[in-house]
PDB file of C-alpha atoms and ligand atoms in Angstrom:
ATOM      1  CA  UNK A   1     -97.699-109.772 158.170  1.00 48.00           C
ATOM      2  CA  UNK A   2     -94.335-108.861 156.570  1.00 54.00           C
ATOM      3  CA  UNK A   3     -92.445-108.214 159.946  1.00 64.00           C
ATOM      4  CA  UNK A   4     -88.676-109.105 159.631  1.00 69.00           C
ATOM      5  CA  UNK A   5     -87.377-109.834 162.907  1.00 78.00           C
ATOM      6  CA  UNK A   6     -84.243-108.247 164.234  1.00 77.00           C
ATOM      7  CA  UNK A   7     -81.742-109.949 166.025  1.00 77.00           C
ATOM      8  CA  UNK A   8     -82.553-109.094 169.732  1.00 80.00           C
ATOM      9  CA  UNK A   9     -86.495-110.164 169.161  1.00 81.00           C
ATOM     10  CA  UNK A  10     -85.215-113.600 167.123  1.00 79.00           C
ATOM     11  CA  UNK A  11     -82.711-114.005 170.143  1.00 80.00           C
ATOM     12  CA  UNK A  12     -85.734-113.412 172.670  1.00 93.00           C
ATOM     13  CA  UNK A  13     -87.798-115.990 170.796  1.00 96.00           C
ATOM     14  CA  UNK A  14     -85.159-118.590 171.216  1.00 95.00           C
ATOM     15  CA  UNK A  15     -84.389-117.601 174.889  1.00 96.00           C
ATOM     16  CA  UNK A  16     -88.575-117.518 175.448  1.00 97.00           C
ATOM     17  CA  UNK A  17     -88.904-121.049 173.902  1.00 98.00           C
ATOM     18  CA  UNK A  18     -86.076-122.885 176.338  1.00 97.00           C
ATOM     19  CA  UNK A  19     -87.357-120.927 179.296  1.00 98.00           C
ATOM     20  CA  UNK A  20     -90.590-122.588 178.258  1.00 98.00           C
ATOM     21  CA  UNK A  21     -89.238-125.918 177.807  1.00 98.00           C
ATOM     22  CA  UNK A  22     -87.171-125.646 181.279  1.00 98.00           C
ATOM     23  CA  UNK A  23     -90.534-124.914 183.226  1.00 98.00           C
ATOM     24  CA  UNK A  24     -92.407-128.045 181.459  1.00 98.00           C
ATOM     25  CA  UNK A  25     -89.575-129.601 182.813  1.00 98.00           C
ATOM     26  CA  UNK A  26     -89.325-128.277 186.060  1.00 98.00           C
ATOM     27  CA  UNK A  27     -93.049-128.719 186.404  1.00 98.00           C
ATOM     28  CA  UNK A  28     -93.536-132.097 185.182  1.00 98.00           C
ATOM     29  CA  UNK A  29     -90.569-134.013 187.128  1.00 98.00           C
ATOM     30  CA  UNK A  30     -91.929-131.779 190.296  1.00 98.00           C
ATOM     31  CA  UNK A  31     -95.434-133.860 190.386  1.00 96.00           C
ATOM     32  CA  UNK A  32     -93.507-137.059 189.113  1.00 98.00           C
ATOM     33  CA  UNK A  33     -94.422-136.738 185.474  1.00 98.00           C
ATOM     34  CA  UNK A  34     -92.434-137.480 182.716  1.00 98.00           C
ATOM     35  CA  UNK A  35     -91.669-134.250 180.533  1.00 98.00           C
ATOM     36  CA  UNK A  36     -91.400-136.207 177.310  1.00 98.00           C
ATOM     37  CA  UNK A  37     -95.310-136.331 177.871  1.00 98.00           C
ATOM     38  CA  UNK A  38     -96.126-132.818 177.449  1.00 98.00           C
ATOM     39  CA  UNK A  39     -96.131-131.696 174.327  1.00 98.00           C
ATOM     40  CA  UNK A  40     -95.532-127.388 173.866  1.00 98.00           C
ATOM     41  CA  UNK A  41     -97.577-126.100 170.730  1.00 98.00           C
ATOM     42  CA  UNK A  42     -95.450-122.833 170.115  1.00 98.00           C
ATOM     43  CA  UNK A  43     -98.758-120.346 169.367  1.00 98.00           C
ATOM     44  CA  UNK A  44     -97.754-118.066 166.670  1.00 98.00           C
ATOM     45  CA  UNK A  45    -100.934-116.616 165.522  1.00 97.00           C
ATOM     46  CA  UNK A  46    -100.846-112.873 164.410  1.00 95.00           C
ATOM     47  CA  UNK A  47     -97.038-113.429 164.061  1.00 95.00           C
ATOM     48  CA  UNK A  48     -95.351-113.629 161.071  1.00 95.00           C
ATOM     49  CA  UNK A  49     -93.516-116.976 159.629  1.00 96.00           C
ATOM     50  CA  UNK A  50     -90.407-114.954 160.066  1.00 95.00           C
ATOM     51  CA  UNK A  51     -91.006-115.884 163.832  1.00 96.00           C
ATOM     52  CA  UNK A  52     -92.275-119.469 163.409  1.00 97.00           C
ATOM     53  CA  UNK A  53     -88.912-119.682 161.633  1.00 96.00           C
ATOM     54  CA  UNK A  54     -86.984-118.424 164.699  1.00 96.00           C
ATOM     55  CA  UNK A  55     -88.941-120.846 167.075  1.00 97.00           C
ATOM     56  CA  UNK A  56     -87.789-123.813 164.494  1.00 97.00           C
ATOM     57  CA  UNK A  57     -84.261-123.200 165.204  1.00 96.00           C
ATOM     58  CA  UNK A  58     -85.140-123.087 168.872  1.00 96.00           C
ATOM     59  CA  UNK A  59     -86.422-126.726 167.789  1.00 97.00           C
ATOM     60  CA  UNK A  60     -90.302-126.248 167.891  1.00 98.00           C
ATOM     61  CA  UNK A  61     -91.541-128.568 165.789  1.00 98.00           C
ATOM     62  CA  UNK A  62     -95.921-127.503 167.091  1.00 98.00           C
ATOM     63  CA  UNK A  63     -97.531-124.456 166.059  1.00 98.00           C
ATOM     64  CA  UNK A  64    -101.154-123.932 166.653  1.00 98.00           C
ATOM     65  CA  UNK A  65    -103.667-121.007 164.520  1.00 98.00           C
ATOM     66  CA  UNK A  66    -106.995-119.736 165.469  1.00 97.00           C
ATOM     67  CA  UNK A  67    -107.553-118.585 162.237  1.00 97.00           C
ATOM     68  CA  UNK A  68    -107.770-121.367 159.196  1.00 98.00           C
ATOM     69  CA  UNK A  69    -106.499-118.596 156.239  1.00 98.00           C
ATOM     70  CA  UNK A  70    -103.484-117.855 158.768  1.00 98.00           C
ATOM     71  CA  UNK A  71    -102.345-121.442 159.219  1.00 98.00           C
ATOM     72  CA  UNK A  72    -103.101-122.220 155.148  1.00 98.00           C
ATOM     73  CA  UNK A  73    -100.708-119.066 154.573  1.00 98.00           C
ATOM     74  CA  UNK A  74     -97.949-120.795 157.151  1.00 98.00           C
ATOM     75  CA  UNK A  75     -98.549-124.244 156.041  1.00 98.00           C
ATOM     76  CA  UNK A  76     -98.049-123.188 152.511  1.00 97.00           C
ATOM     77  CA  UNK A  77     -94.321-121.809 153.586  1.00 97.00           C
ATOM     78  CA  UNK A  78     -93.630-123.608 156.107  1.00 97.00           C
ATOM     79  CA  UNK A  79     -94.920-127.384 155.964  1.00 90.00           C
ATOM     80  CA  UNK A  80     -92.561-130.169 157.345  1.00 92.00           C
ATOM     81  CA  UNK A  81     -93.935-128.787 160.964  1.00 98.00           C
ATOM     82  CA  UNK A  82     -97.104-129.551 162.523  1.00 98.00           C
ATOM     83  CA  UNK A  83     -99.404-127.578 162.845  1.00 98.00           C
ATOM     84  CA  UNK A  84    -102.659-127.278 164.903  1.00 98.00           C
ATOM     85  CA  UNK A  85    -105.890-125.624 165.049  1.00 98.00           C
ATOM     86  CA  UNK A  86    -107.130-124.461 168.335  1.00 98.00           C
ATOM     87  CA  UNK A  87    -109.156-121.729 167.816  1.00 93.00           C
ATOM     88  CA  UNK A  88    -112.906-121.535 167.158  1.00 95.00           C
ATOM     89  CA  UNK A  89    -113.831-123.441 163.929  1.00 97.00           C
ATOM     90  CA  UNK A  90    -116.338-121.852 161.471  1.00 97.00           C
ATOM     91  CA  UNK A  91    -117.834-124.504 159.449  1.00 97.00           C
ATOM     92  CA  UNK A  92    -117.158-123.001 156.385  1.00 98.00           C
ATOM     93  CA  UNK A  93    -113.668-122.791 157.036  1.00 98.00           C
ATOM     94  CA  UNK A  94    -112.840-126.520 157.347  1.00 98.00           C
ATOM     95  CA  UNK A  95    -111.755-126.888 153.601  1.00 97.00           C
ATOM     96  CA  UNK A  96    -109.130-124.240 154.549  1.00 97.00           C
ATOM     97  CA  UNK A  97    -107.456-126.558 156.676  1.00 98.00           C
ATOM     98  CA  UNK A  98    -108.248-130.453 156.588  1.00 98.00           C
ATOM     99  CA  UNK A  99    -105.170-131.805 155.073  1.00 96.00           C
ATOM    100  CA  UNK A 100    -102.625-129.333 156.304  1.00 97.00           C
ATOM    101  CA  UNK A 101    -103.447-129.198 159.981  1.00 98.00           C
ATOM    102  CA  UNK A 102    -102.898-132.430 162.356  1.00 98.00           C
ATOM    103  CA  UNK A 103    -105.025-131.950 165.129  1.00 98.00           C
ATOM    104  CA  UNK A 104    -108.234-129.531 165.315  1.00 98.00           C
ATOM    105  CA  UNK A 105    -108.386-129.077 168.759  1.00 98.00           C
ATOM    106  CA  UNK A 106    -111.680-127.428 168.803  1.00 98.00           C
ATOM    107  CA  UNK A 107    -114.734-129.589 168.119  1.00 98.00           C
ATOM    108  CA  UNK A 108    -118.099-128.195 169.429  1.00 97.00           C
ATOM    109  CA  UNK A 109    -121.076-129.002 167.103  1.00 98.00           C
ATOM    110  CA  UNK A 110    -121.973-131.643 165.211  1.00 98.00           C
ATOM    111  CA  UNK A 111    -122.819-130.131 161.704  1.00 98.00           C
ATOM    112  CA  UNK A 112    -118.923-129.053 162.114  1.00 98.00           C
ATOM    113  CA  UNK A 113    -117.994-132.440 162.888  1.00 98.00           C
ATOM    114  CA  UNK A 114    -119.807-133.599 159.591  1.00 98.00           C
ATOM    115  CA  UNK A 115    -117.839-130.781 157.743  1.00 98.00           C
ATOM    116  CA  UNK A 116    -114.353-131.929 159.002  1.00 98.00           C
ATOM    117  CA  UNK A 117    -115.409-135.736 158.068  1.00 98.00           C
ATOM    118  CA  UNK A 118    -116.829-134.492 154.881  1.00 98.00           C
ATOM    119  CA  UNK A 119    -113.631-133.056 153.783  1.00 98.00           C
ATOM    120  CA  UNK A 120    -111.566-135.627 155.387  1.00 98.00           C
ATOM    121  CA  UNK A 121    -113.376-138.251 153.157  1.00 98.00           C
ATOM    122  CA  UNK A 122    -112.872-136.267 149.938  1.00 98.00           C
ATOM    123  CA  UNK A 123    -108.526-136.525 150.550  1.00 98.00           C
ATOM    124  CA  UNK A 124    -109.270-139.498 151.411  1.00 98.00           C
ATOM    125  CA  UNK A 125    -107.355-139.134 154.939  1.00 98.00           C
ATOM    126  CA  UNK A 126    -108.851-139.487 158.872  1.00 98.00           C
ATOM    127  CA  UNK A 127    -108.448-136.236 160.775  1.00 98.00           C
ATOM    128  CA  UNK A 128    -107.243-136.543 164.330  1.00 98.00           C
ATOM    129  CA  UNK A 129    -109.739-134.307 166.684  1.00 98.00           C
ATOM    130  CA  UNK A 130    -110.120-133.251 170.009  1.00 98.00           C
ATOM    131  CA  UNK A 131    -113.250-132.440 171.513  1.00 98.00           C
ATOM    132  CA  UNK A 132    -113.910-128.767 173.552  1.00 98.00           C
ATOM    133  CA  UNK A 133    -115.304-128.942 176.637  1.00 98.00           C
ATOM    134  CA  UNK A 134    -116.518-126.039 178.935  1.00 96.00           C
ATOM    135  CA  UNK A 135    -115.885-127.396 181.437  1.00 95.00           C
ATOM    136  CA  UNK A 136    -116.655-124.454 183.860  1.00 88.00           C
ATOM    137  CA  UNK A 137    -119.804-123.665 182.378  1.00 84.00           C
ATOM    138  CA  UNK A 138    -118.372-119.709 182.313  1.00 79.00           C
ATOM    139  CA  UNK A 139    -117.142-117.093 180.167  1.00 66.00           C
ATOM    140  CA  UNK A 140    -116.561-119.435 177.162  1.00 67.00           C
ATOM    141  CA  UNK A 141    -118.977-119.145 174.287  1.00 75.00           C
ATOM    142  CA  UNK A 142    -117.775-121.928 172.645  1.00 91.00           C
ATOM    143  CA  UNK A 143    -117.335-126.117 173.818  1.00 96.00           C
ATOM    144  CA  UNK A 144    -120.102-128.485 174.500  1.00 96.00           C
ATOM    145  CA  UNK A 145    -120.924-129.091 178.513  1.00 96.00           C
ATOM    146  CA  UNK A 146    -119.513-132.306 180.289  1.00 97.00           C
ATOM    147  CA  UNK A 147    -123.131-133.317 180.114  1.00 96.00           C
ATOM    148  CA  UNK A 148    -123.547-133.717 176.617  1.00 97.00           C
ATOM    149  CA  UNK A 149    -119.984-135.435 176.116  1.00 98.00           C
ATOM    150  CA  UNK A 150    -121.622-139.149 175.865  1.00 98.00           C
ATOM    151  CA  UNK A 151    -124.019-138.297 173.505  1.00 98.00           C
ATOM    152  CA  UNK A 152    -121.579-135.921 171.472  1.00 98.00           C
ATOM    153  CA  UNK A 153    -119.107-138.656 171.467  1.00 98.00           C
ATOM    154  CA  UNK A 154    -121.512-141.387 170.291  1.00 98.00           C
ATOM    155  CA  UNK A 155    -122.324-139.005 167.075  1.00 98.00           C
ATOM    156  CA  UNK A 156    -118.957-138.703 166.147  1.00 98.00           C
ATOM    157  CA  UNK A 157    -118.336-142.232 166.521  1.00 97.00           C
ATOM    158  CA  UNK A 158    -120.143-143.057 163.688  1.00 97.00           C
ATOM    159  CA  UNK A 159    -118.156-140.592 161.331  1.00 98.00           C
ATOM    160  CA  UNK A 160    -115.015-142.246 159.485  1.00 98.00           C
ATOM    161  CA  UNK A 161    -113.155-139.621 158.743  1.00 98.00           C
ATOM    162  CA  UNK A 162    -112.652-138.154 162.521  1.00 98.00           C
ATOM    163  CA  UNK A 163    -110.655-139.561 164.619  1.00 98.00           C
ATOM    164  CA  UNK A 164    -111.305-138.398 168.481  1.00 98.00           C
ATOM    165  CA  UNK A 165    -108.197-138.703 170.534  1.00 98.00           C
ATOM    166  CA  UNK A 166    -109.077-136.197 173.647  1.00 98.00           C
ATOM    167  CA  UNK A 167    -110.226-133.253 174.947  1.00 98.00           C
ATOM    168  CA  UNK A 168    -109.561-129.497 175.207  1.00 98.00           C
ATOM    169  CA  UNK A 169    -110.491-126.422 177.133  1.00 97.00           C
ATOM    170  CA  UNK A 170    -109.459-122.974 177.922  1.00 96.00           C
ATOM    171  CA  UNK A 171    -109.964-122.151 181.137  1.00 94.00           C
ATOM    172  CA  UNK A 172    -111.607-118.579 182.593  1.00 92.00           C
ATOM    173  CA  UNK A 173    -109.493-115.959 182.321  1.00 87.00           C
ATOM    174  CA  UNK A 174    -109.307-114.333 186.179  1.00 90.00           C
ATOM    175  CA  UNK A 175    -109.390-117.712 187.847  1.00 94.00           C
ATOM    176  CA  UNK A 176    -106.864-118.710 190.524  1.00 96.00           C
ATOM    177  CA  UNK A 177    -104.288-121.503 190.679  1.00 97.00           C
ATOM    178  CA  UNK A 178    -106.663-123.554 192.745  1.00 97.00           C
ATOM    179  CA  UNK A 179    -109.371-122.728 190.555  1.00 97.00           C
ATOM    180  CA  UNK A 180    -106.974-123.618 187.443  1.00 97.00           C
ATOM    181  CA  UNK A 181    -105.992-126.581 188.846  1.00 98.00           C
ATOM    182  CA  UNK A 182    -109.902-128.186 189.608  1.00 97.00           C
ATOM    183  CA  UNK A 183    -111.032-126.939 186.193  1.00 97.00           C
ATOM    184  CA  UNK A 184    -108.048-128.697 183.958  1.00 98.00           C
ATOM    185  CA  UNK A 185    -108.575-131.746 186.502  1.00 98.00           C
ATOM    186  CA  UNK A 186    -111.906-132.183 185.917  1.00 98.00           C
ATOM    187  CA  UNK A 187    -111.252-132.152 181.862  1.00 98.00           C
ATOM    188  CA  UNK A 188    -108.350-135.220 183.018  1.00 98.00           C
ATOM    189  CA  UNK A 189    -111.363-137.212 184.575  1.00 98.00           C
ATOM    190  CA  UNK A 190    -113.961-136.473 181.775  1.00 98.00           C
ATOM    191  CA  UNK A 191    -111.198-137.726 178.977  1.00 98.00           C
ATOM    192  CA  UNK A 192    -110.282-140.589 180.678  1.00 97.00           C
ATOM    193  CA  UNK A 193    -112.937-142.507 182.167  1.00 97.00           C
ATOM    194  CA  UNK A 194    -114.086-142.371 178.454  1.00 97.00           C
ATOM    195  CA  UNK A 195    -110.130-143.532 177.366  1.00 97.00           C
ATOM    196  CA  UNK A 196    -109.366-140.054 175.870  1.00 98.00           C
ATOM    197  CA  UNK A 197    -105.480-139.758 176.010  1.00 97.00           C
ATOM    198  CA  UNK A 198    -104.893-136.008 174.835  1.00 98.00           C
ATOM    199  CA  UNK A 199    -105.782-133.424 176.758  1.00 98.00           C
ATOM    200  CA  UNK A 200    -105.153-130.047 175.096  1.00 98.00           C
ATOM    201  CA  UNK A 201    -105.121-127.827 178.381  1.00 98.00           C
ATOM    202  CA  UNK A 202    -103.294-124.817 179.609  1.00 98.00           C
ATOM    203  CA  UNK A 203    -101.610-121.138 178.031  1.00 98.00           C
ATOM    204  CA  UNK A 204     -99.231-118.751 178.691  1.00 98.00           C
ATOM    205  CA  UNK A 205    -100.670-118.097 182.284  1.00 96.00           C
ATOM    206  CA  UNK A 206    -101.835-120.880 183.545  1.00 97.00           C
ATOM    207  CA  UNK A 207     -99.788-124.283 181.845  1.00 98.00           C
ATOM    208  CA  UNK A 208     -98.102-125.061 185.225  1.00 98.00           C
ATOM    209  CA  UNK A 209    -101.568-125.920 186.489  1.00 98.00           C
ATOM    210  CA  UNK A 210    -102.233-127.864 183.287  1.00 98.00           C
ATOM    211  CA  UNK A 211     -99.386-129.770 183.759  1.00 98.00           C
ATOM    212  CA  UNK A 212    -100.327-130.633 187.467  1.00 98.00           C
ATOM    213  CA  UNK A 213    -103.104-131.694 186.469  1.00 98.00           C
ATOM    214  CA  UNK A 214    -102.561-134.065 183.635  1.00 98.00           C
ATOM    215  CA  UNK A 215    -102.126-131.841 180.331  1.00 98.00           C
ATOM    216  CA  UNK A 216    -100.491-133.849 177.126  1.00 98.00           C
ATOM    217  CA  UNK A 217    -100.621-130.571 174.976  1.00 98.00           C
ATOM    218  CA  UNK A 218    -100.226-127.223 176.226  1.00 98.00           C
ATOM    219  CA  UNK A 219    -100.819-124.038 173.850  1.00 98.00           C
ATOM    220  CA  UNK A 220     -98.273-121.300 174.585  1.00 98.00           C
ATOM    221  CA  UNK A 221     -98.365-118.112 172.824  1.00 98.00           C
ATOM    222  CA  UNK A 222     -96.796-114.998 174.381  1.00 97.00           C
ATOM    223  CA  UNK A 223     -94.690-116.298 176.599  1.00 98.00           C
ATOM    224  CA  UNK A 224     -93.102-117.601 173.259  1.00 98.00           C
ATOM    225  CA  UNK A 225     -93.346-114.663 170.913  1.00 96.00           C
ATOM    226  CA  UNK A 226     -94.265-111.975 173.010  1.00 94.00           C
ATOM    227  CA  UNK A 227     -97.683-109.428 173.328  1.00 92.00           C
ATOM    228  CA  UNK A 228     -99.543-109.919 170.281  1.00 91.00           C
ATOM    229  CA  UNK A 229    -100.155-106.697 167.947  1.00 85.00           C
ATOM    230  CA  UNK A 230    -104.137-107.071 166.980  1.00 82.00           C
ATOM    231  CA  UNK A 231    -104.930-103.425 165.994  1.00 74.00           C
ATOM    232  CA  UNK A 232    -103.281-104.017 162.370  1.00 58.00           C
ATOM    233  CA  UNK A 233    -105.911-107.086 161.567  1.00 54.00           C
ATOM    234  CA  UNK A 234    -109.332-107.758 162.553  1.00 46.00           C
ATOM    235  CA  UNK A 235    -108.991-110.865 165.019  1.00 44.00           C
TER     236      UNK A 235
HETATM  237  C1  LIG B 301    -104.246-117.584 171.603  1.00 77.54           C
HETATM  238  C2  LIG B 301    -104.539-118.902 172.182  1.00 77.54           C
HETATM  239  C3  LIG B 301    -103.621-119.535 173.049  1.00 77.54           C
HETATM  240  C4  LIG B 301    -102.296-118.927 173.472  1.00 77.54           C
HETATM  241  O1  LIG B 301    -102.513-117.899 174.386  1.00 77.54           O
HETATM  242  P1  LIG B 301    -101.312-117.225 175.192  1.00 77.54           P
HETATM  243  O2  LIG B 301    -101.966-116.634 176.387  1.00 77.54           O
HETATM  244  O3  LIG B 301    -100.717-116.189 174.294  1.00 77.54           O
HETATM  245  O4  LIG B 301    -100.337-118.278 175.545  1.00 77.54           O
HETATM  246  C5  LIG B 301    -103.960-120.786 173.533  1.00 77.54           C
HETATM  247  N1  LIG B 301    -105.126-121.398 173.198  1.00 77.54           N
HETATM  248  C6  LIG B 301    -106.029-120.815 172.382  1.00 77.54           C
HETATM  249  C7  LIG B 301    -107.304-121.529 172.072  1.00 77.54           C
HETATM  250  C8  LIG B 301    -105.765-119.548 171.850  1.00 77.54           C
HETATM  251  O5  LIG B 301    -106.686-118.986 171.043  1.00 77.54           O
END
């Protein structure tokens, strides 16, 4: 991951990132919401921290990782950003990451609930998580059903380590705007009628409907950095 930008891609990242910001903008004062409420986690996985240093000077101050070794590597070069894991979480590679990331946005079992709080308690720090929910009940391999939230919830409540501030999902890949829109919705209802005020919701092709539909966090990847190369690495 030694890539050293040249100018015109370090100029596109900039130009990406406030084309970004313009349409959370747009988007959010178009259904009456305030913009300052969306928060964009720049997605920079596969990239190299020459670009998360390119999307700093555009003023991103979110990243987000799927893989805990990647965001270690970042953290350990770059860490007076945040940064966030929203990939799927192996258990055994919590004690990559609890300490240097400040949200794990992808909670879906128990035992790897017990892991984060585990190696929360050892720092001696709470980690802020969110919960993943499928909410469509398709596609996804990973999140717990909207069925099982209560019960999920009321297990992780007892752990003092983990903090649960919301919820996230990915949506499936060929649906629709509608289809977008009923799915992140339905995640808005599930959060809140429990008082669950982040909800992690929406990518690169689909965070207008996110934002319609109530999204706090929105995880933006390529239209931020551009096609990711994945033939070089095994993710
Ligand atoms: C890669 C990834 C994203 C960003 O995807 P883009 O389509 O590139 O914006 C968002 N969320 C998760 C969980 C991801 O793994």
């Amino acid at each position: 991951m030694g890539q050293v930008l040249e100018t015109d891609e370090a100029l596109k990242i900039k130009d990406n990132y406030f084309r970004v910001l313009e349409d959370i903008r747009n988007t959010a004062e178009n259904c009456g919401r305030n913009p300052d409420d969306i928060t964009l986690i720049a997605v920079s996985k596969t990239k190299s921290v020459e670009y998360v240093k390119e999307a700093i000077k555009a003023g991103a101050i979110d990243f987000g990782e799927n893989k805990p070794q990647e965001l270690a590597a970042k953290y350990d070069e770059i860490s007076n950003v945040r940064w966030h894991q929203i990939g799927h979480l192996q258990k055994n590679k919590v004690r990559h990451i609890v300490g240097k990331t400040s949200l794990i946005h992808s909670i879906d079992s128990i035992p790897l609930a017990l892991e984060v709080d585990k190696r929360a308690s050892n720092i001696g720090i709470v980690q802020d998580v969110l919960v993943q929910v499928n909410v469509s009940g398709e596609e996804s391999k990973f999140g717990i059903t909207p069925s099982e939230l209560d019960s999920f919830l009321d297990e992780v409540g007892v752990f003092k380590h983990i903090r649960v501030i919301g919820l996230m999902t990915i949506s499936v890949k060929d649906y629709g705007r509608e289809q977008n829109l009923s799915l992140f919705k339905e995640l808005k209802i599930l959060a809140n009628s429990r008082g669950l005020k982040e909800l992690s919701m929406g990518m690169t092709h689909d965070y207008k409907e996110a934002i319609e539909a109530g999204a706090t966090m929105i995880r933006v990847g390529t239209a931020i950095f551009g096609a990711r190369d994945y033939s070089a690495q095994n993710n």
